C-alpha cells in the first residue's frame, strides 16, 4: 500500500521560518553528537520544492 502524501502551502515568510527552524534543529543535533541526515533531507526538499502561485480571496465577514 502506498504511503499517504501531504502537501503544504507556505508563503515566503513561513518558508523562511521553516528553513531557519530546520537549520537550528540540525545544529542542535550536531552539537549533541547525533545524526542530522533526516533534517538535511528535509532542508533539501524545502529548498528544492517548486513554487506555486495561488489566488487567495479574503472574506472579511462581508455579507
XYZ file of N, CA, C and O in Angstrom:
252
model
N 0.837 -1.177 0.000
C 0.000 0.000 0.000
C 0.882 1.241 0.000
O 1.907 1.294 0.670
N 0.484 2.240 -0.756
C 1.270 3.472 -0.867
C 1.209 4.306 0.400
O 0.206 4.325 1.104
N 2.318 5.018 0.637
C 2.314 5.980 1.735
C 1.482 7.180 1.336
O 1.481 7.591 0.179
N 0.799 7.731 2.293
C -0.029 8.898 2.014
C 0.864 10.133 1.926
O 1.745 10.336 2.762
N 0.665 10.956 0.896
C 1.446 12.178 0.718
C 0.644 13.375 1.187
O -0.576 13.423 1.026
N 1.344 14.313 1.767
C 0.724 15.543 2.214
C 1.406 16.707 1.519
O 2.607 16.688 1.293
N 0.640 17.722 1.176
C 1.171 18.928 0.554
C 0.940 20.083 1.506
O -0.113 20.197 2.125
N 1.944 20.933 1.597
C 1.826 22.096 2.461
C 2.098 23.334 1.612
O 3.006 23.340 0.783
N 1.288 24.337 1.774
C 1.443 25.578 1.025
C 1.882 26.666 1.994
O 1.198 26.946 2.977
N 3.042 27.254 1.727
C 3.626 28.266 2.600
C 3.869 29.540 1.813
O 4.233 29.487 0.635
N 3.734 30.676 2.487
C 4.151 31.914 1.846
C 5.653 32.087 2.106
O 6.286 31.264 2.782
N 6.241 33.127 1.566
C 7.695 33.291 1.659
C 8.156 33.452 3.106
O 9.213 32.946 3.485
N 7.363 34.136 3.918
C 7.740 34.333 5.329
C 7.711 33.003 6.092
O 8.642 32.691 6.848
N 6.679 32.211 5.880
C 6.565 30.915 6.547
C 7.671 29.970 6.098
O 8.227 29.216 6.902
N 8.011 30.042 4.818
C 9.080 29.197 4.283
C 10.419 29.551 4.915
O 11.210 28.676 5.273
N 10.669 30.849 5.090
C 11.906 31.310 5.719
C 11.978 30.827 7.168
O 13.021 30.350 7.616
N 10.877 30.949 7.894
C 10.838 30.496 9.284
C 11.092 28.991 9.355
O 11.847 28.515 10.220
N 10.490 28.230 8.453
C 10.682 26.784 8.420
C 12.145 26.433 8.187
O 12.712 25.585 8.887
N 12.786 27.092 7.221
C 14.188 26.800 6.931
C 15.088 27.150 8.111
O 15.993 26.388 8.461
N 14.847 28.298 8.743
C 15.650 28.685 9.904
C 15.477 27.678 11.042
O 16.441 27.331 11.728
N 14.262 27.205 11.235
C 13.994 26.229 12.287
C 14.697 24.901 12.008
O 15.252 24.284 12.925
N 14.677 24.472 10.755
C 15.347 23.220 10.403
C 16.852 23.317 10.567
O 17.499 22.385 11.055
N 17.425 24.453 10.199
C 18.869 24.646 10.369
C 19.229 24.675 11.853
O 20.233 24.088 12.280
N 18.396 25.319 12.663
C 18.626 25.354 14.101
C 18.550 23.945 14.706
O 19.374 23.568 15.543
N 17.553 23.165 14.272
C 17.427 21.784 14.737
C 18.648 20.966 14.344
O 19.182 20.186 15.147
N 19.117 21.150 13.123
C 20.301 20.433 12.660
C 21.515 20.778 13.516
O 22.269 19.898 13.930
N 21.693 22.048 13.819
C 22.822 22.475 14.646
C 22.739 21.883 16.052
O 23.748 21.478 16.631
N 21.528 21.809 16.610
C 21.347 21.217 17.941
C 21.686 19.727 17.932
O 22.342 19.225 18.854
N 21.252 19.034 16.894
C 21.543 17.604 16.802
C 23.041 17.362 16.659
O 23.595 16.450 17.292
N 23.709 18.174 15.845
C 25.151 18.021 15.669
C 25.896 18.332 16.964
O 26.897 17.680 17.284
N 25.423 19.313 17.719
C 26.057 19.659 18.995
C 25.922 18.518 19.997
O 26.788 18.342 20.863
N 24.849 17.742 19.888
C 24.631 16.596 20.768
C 25.350 15.347 20.275
O 25.317 14.308 20.915
N 25.972 15.448 19.098
C 26.677 14.302 18.529
C 25.758 13.311 17.852
O 26.126 12.148 17.661
N 24.553 13.746 17.492
C 23.588 12.859 16.852
C 23.593 13.100 15.338
O 24.082 14.116 14.853
N 23.030 12.162 14.607
C 22.945 12.273 13.156
C 21.884 13.299 12.761
O 20.838 13.391 13.393
N 22.164 14.038 11.692
C 21.234 15.059 11.216
C 20.872 14.826 9.749
O 20.452 15.737 9.053
N 21.030 13.584 9.295
C 20.762 13.272 7.888
C 19.314 13.510 7.503
O 19.021 14.031 6.422
N 18.384 13.139 8.374
C 16.969 13.308 8.045
C 16.605 14.793 7.949
O 15.798 15.185 7.109
N 17.228 15.618 8.781
C 16.966 17.062 8.724
C 17.562 17.636 7.432
O 16.954 18.503 6.802
N 18.731 17.135 7.030
C 19.325 17.558 5.755
C 18.385 17.264 4.589
O 18.213 18.094 3.694
N 17.779 16.082 4.604
C 16.843 15.724 3.536
C 15.661 16.680 3.492
O 15.220 17.089 2.414
N 15.138 17.041 4.663
C 14.021 17.987 4.707
C 14.424 19.357 4.188
O 13.660 20.009 3.468
N 15.621 19.799 4.540
C 16.097 21.103 4.056
C 16.195 21.091 2.537
O 15.774 22.039 1.865
N 16.724 20.008 1.975
C 16.828 19.906 0.512
C 15.444 19.873 -0.140
O 15.235 20.468 -1.202
N 14.495 19.182 0.484
C 13.143 19.123 -0.082
C 12.469 20.490 -0.061
O 11.791 20.870 -1.012
N 12.638 21.227 1.029
C 12.004 22.546 1.139
C 12.628 23.531 0.154
O 11.920 24.270 -0.529
N 13.958 23.530 0.049
C 14.614 24.476 -0.855
C 14.381 24.106 -2.320
O 14.345 24.991 -3.169
N 14.210 22.819 -2.615
C 14.021 22.390 -3.993
C 12.576 22.291 -4.430
O 12.287 21.964 -5.577
N 11.661 22.572 -3.517
C 10.241 22.446 -3.846
C 9.826 23.544 -4.822
O 10.257 24.693 -4.693
N 8.998 23.205 -5.792
C 8.549 24.218 -6.744
C 7.617 25.233 -6.081
O 6.878 24.899 -5.148
N 7.700 26.459 -6.560
C 6.816 27.500 -6.054
C 5.524 27.471 -6.856
O 5.538 27.322 -8.077
N 4.430 27.598 -6.175
C 3.130 27.567 -6.828
C 2.376 28.825 -6.427
O 2.238 29.128 -5.247
N 1.921 29.557 -7.408
C 1.174 30.781 -7.147
C -0.298 30.440 -6.954
O -0.897 29.739 -7.760
N -0.863 30.901 -5.860
C -2.263 30.652 -5.556
C -2.983 31.974 -5.352
O -2.416 32.915 -4.804
N -4.216 32.028 -5.799
C -5.045 33.193 -5.521
C -5.790 32.924 -4.230
O -6.435 31.900 -4.071
N -5.696 33.869 -3.327
C -6.379 33.742 -2.042
C -7.345 34.907 -1.925
O -6.977 36.063 -2.064
N -8.591 34.569 -1.706
C -9.603 35.602 -1.523
C -9.933 35.691 -0.040
O -10.204 34.682 0.601
N -9.845 36.901 0.478
C -10.150 37.123 1.882
C -11.589 37.609 2.014
O -11.996 38.550 1.367
N -12.350 36.940 2.827
C -13.708 37.350 3.112
C -13.711 37.877 4.533
O -13.693 37.107 5.499
N -13.711 39.152 4.668
C -13.590 39.799 5.988
C -14.933 39.970 6.651
O -15.266 41.030 7.179
N -15.750 38.960 6.631
C -17.033 38.983 7.299
C -18.092 39.791 6.546
O -19.086 40.200 7.125
N -17.864 40.012 5.278
C -18.855 40.754 4.475
C -20.049 39.874 4.198
O -19.949 38.698 3.913
N -21.197 40.489 4.241
C -22.433 39.735 3.994
C -23.045 40.162 2.677
O -22.962 41.196 2.192
